[in-house]
CSV table of C-alpha atoms in Angstrom, one decimal:
chain,number,residue,atom,x,y,z
X,1,UNK,CA,-38.4,-35.4,15.7
X,2,UNK,CA,-42.1,-36.0,16.6
X,3,UNK,CA,-43.6,-35.1,13.2
X,4,UNK,CA,-47.3,-35.7,12.4
X,5,UNK,CA,-46.4,-36.5,8.9
X,6,UNK,CA,-43.1,-37.8,7.3
X,7,UNK,CA,-39.8,-37.0,8.9
X,8,UNK,CA,-38.0,-37.5,5.5
X,9,UNK,CA,-40.3,-37.2,2.5
X,10,UNK,CA,-38.9,-38.3,-0.8
X,11,UNK,CA,-41.8,-36.7,-2.8
X,12,UNK,CA,-41.0,-37.4,-6.4
X,13,UNK,CA,-37.3,-37.5,-5.6
X,14,UNK,CA,-35.0,-39.7,-7.7
X,15,UNK,CA,-31.4,-41.0,-7.2
X,16,UNK,CA,-31.1,-40.1,-3.5
X,17,UNK,CA,-28.9,-42.2,-1.3
X,18,UNK,CA,-29.0,-42.2,2.5
X,19,UNK,CA,-26.1,-44.2,3.7
X,20,UNK,CA,-25.4,-44.4,7.5
X,21,UNK,CA,-22.1,-46.3,7.3
X,22,UNK,CA,-19.2,-44.8,9.1
X,23,UNK,CA,-15.8,-46.2,10.0
X,24,UNK,CA,-17.2,-47.6,13.2
X,25,UNK,CA,-20.2,-49.2,11.5
X,26,UNK,CA,-23.8,-48.0,11.1
X,27,UNK,CA,-24.0,-44.6,12.8
X,28,UNK,CA,-26.9,-42.7,11.3
X,29,UNK,CA,-30.2,-42.9,13.3
X,30,UNK,CA,-33.4,-41.4,11.8
X,31,UNK,CA,-36.3,-41.3,14.3
X,32,UNK,CA,-39.9,-40.1,14.3
X,33,UNK,CA,-41.6,-40.6,17.7
X,34,UNK,CA,-45.1,-39.5,16.6
X,35,UNK,CA,-47.8,-42.2,17.2
X,36,UNK,CA,-50.5,-41.0,14.8
X,37,UNK,CA,-51.7,-43.0,11.7
X,38,UNK,CA,-50.5,-40.3,9.4
X,39,UNK,CA,-46.8,-40.4,10.5
X,40,UNK,CA,-43.8,-42.2,9.1
X,41,UNK,CA,-40.1,-41.8,9.4
X,42,UNK,CA,-39.3,-42.1,5.7
X,43,UNK,CA,-41.9,-41.8,2.9
X,44,UNK,CA,-41.5,-42.5,-0.8
X,45,UNK,CA,-44.3,-40.9,-2.9
X,46,UNK,CA,-45.2,-39.3,-6.2
X,47,UNK,CA,-42.9,-41.6,-8.4
X,48,UNK,CA,-39.9,-41.4,-6.1
X,49,UNK,CA,-37.5,-43.8,-7.9
X,50,UNK,CA,-34.0,-45.2,-7.8
X,51,UNK,CA,-33.4,-44.2,-4.2
X,52,UNK,CA,-31.5,-46.1,-1.5
X,53,UNK,CA,-31.7,-46.2,2.3
X,54,UNK,CA,-28.9,-48.3,3.7
X,55,UNK,CA,-26.8,-48.9,6.8
X,56,UNK,CA,-29.1,-46.8,9.0
X,57,UNK,CA,-31.2,-47.3,12.2
X,58,UNK,CA,-34.7,-46.1,11.3
X,59,UNK,CA,-37.1,-45.7,14.2
X,60,UNK,CA,-40.8,-45.0,14.3
X,61,UNK,CA,-44.0,-45.3,16.3
X,62,UNK,CA,-46.7,-44.8,13.7
X,63,UNK,CA,-50.1,-46.3,14.5
X,64,UNK,CA,-48.9,-47.5,17.9
X,65,UNK,CA,-52.1,-46.3,19.6
X,66,UNK,CA,-54.4,-46.8,16.6
X,67,UNK,CA,-55.6,-49.6,14.4
X,68,UNK,CA,-53.8,-48.3,11.3
X,69,UNK,CA,-50.6,-46.6,10.4
X,70,UNK,CA,-48.2,-46.0,7.6
X,71,UNK,CA,-45.2,-47.9,9.0
X,72,UNK,CA,-41.7,-46.7,9.9
X,73,UNK,CA,-40.9,-46.7,6.1
X,74,UNK,CA,-43.8,-46.0,3.8
X,75,UNK,CA,-44.2,-46.4,0.1
X,76,UNK,CA,-47.2,-44.3,-0.8
X,77,UNK,CA,-49.2,-43.5,-4.0
X,78,UNK,CA,-47.6,-42.7,-7.3
X,79,UNK,CA,-48.5,-40.2,-10.0
X,80,UNK,CA,-47.5,-41.8,-13.4
X,81,UNK,CA,-44.9,-44.5,-13.1
X,82,UNK,CA,-44.9,-45.8,-9.5
X,83,UNK,CA,-42.4,-45.5,-6.7
X,84,UNK,CA,-40.0,-47.9,-8.5
X,85,UNK,CA,-36.6,-49.4,-8.1
X,86,UNK,CA,-36.0,-48.2,-4.5
X,87,UNK,CA,-33.7,-50.2,-2.2
X,88,UNK,CA,-34.0,-50.6,1.6
X,89,UNK,CA,-30.9,-52.6,2.7
X,90,UNK,CA,-28.9,-53.4,5.8
X,91,UNK,CA,-30.9,-51.2,8.2
X,92,UNK,CA,-32.2,-51.7,11.7
X,93,UNK,CA,-35.9,-50.8,11.5
X,94,UNK,CA,-37.7,-50.8,14.8
X,95,UNK,CA,-39.7,-48.8,17.4
X,96,UNK,CA,-38.8,-45.3,18.6
X,97,UNK,CA,-38.9,-46.0,22.3
X,98,UNK,CA,-41.8,-47.8,24.0
X,99,UNK,CA,-44.4,-47.0,21.4
X,100,UNK,CA,-44.3,-49.8,18.8
X,101,UNK,CA,-45.2,-49.2,15.2
X,102,UNK,CA,-47.9,-51.2,13.6
X,103,UNK,CA,-45.7,-52.0,10.6
X,104,UNK,CA,-42.0,-51.8,9.9
X,105,UNK,CA,-42.4,-51.3,6.2
X,106,UNK,CA,-45.8,-50.5,4.6
X,107,UNK,CA,-46.7,-49.9,1.0
X,108,UNK,CA,-50.1,-48.8,-0.3
X,109,UNK,CA,-50.4,-47.2,-3.7
X,110,UNK,CA,-53.9,-46.0,-4.4
X,111,UNK,CA,-53.1,-44.7,-7.9
X,112,UNK,CA,-55.0,-46.9,-10.4
X,113,UNK,CA,-53.0,-48.7,-13.1
X,114,UNK,CA,-49.7,-47.8,-11.5
X,115,UNK,CA,-47.7,-50.2,-9.3
X,116,UNK,CA,-44.8,-49.6,-6.9
X,117,UNK,CA,-42.4,-52.1,-8.4
X,118,UNK,CA,-38.8,-53.2,-8.5
X,119,UNK,CA,-38.4,-52.5,-4.8
X,120,UNK,CA,-35.6,-54.3,-3.0
X,121,UNK,CA,-35.9,-55.0,0.8
X,122,UNK,CA,-32.8,-56.9,1.8
X,123,UNK,CA,-30.6,-57.6,4.8
X,124,UNK,CA,-32.6,-55.6,7.3
X,125,UNK,CA,-33.4,-56.3,10.9
X,126,UNK,CA,-37.1,-55.4,11.3
X,127,UNK,CA,-38.3,-55.7,14.9
X,128,UNK,CA,-40.8,-54.7,17.5
X,129,UNK,CA,-43.8,-54.0,15.2
X,130,UNK,CA,-47.0,-54.6,17.1
X,131,UNK,CA,-50.4,-53.3,18.2
X,132,UNK,CA,-52.5,-55.0,20.9
X,133,UNK,CA,-55.8,-54.4,19.1
X,134,UNK,CA,-55.0,-54.7,15.5
X,135,UNK,CA,-53.1,-56.8,12.9
X,136,UNK,CA,-49.4,-55.9,12.5
X,137,UNK,CA,-46.7,-56.8,10.0
X,138,UNK,CA,-42.9,-56.5,9.7
X,139,UNK,CA,-43.4,-55.9,5.9
X,140,UNK,CA,-46.9,-55.1,4.7
X,141,UNK,CA,-47.2,-54.9,0.9
X,142,UNK,CA,-50.8,-53.8,0.3
X,143,UNK,CA,-52.6,-52.6,-2.8
X,144,UNK,CA,-50.9,-51.3,-5.9
X,145,UNK,CA,-47.6,-53.1,-5.8
X,146,UNK,CA,-45.8,-55.8,-7.8
X,147,UNK,CA,-42.4,-57.4,-8.5
X,148,UNK,CA,-40.6,-56.8,-5.2
X,149,UNK,CA,-37.5,-58.6,-4.0
X,150,UNK,CA,-37.7,-59.4,-0.2
X,151,UNK,CA,-34.6,-61.3,0.8
X,152,UNK,CA,-32.4,-62.1,3.8
X,153,UNK,CA,-34.3,-60.0,6.3
X,154,UNK,CA,-34.7,-60.9,10.0
X,155,UNK,CA,-38.2,-60.1,11.4
X,156,UNK,CA,-38.6,-60.5,15.2
X,157,UNK,CA,-39.8,-59.2,18.6
X,158,UNK,CA,-37.4,-58.5,21.4
X,159,UNK,CA,-40.1,-59.1,24.1
X,160,UNK,CA,-43.3,-61.2,24.5
X,161,UNK,CA,-46.4,-59.6,22.9
X,162,UNK,CA,-50.0,-60.2,24.0
X,163,UNK,CA,-53.0,-59.3,21.9
X,164,UNK,CA,-56.1,-57.8,23.6
X,165,UNK,CA,-58.3,-58.5,20.6
X,166,UNK,CA,-58.4,-61.1,17.7
X,167,UNK,CA,-55.7,-60.0,15.2
X,168,UNK,CA,-53.1,-61.4,12.9
X,169,UNK,CA,-49.4,-60.9,13.5
X,170,UNK,CA,-47.4,-61.2,10.2
X,171,UNK,CA,-43.8,-61.3,9.4
X,172,UNK,CA,-44.4,-60.6,5.7
X,173,UNK,CA,-47.9,-59.8,4.3
X,174,UNK,CA,-48.5,-59.5,0.5
X,175,UNK,CA,-52.1,-58.7,-0.5
X,176,UNK,CA,-51.8,-57.7,-4.2
X,177,UNK,CA,-49.8,-57.9,-7.4
X,178,UNK,CA,-47.5,-60.5,-8.8
X,179,UNK,CA,-43.9,-61.3,-9.6
X,180,UNK,CA,-42.5,-61.2,-6.0
X,181,UNK,CA,-39.3,-62.9,-5.1
X,182,UNK,CA,-39.3,-63.7,-1.3
X,183,UNK,CA,-36.2,-65.7,-0.2
X,184,UNK,CA,-33.8,-66.3,2.7
X,185,UNK,CA,-35.8,-64.3,5.3
X,186,UNK,CA,-35.9,-65.4,9.0
X,187,UNK,CA,-39.1,-64.8,10.8
X,188,UNK,CA,-38.9,-65.2,14.6
X,189,UNK,CA,-35.1,-64.5,14.9
X,190,UNK,CA,-34.1,-63.4,18.4
X,191,UNK,CA,-31.8,-60.4,19.0
């Protein structure tokens, strides 16, 4: 779809598994082509916990024409406990067409004294996140997070990218919290 908002919204949802594996390999594609800063393809919010997204192709374009965006997969604000113990594994996370998202995975929890924690990001191919006028990240873990495991992901571009303004291009950006385990990731892998 082209949803100004969140195509799949796990709003307080627990114990949901989205598994795209079929006998021929990964076959489920989830795509949101909206380019606004308020769009994402999959959002976890309001204490969504113990959920899994695996073996899927997840496409998005959020923030492609702006200086901000939620990312293809977005971990948002919590209510009481945090969006905890969610797993994103073995997915292809990339752009929906020619409009590149500003982040592949983005987390920003604005709820005071509550962290999104215990999140596992593992074995994913995260590619083609970019904005010509703004910083971009494959994985951007912003405020209100702690104790994530980020392992064995490949973060890359499939074409040359050129900035029109001074900006930082990150594979993985962590700006708050503690207790992270970041191992075995490849930044700059080519398809």
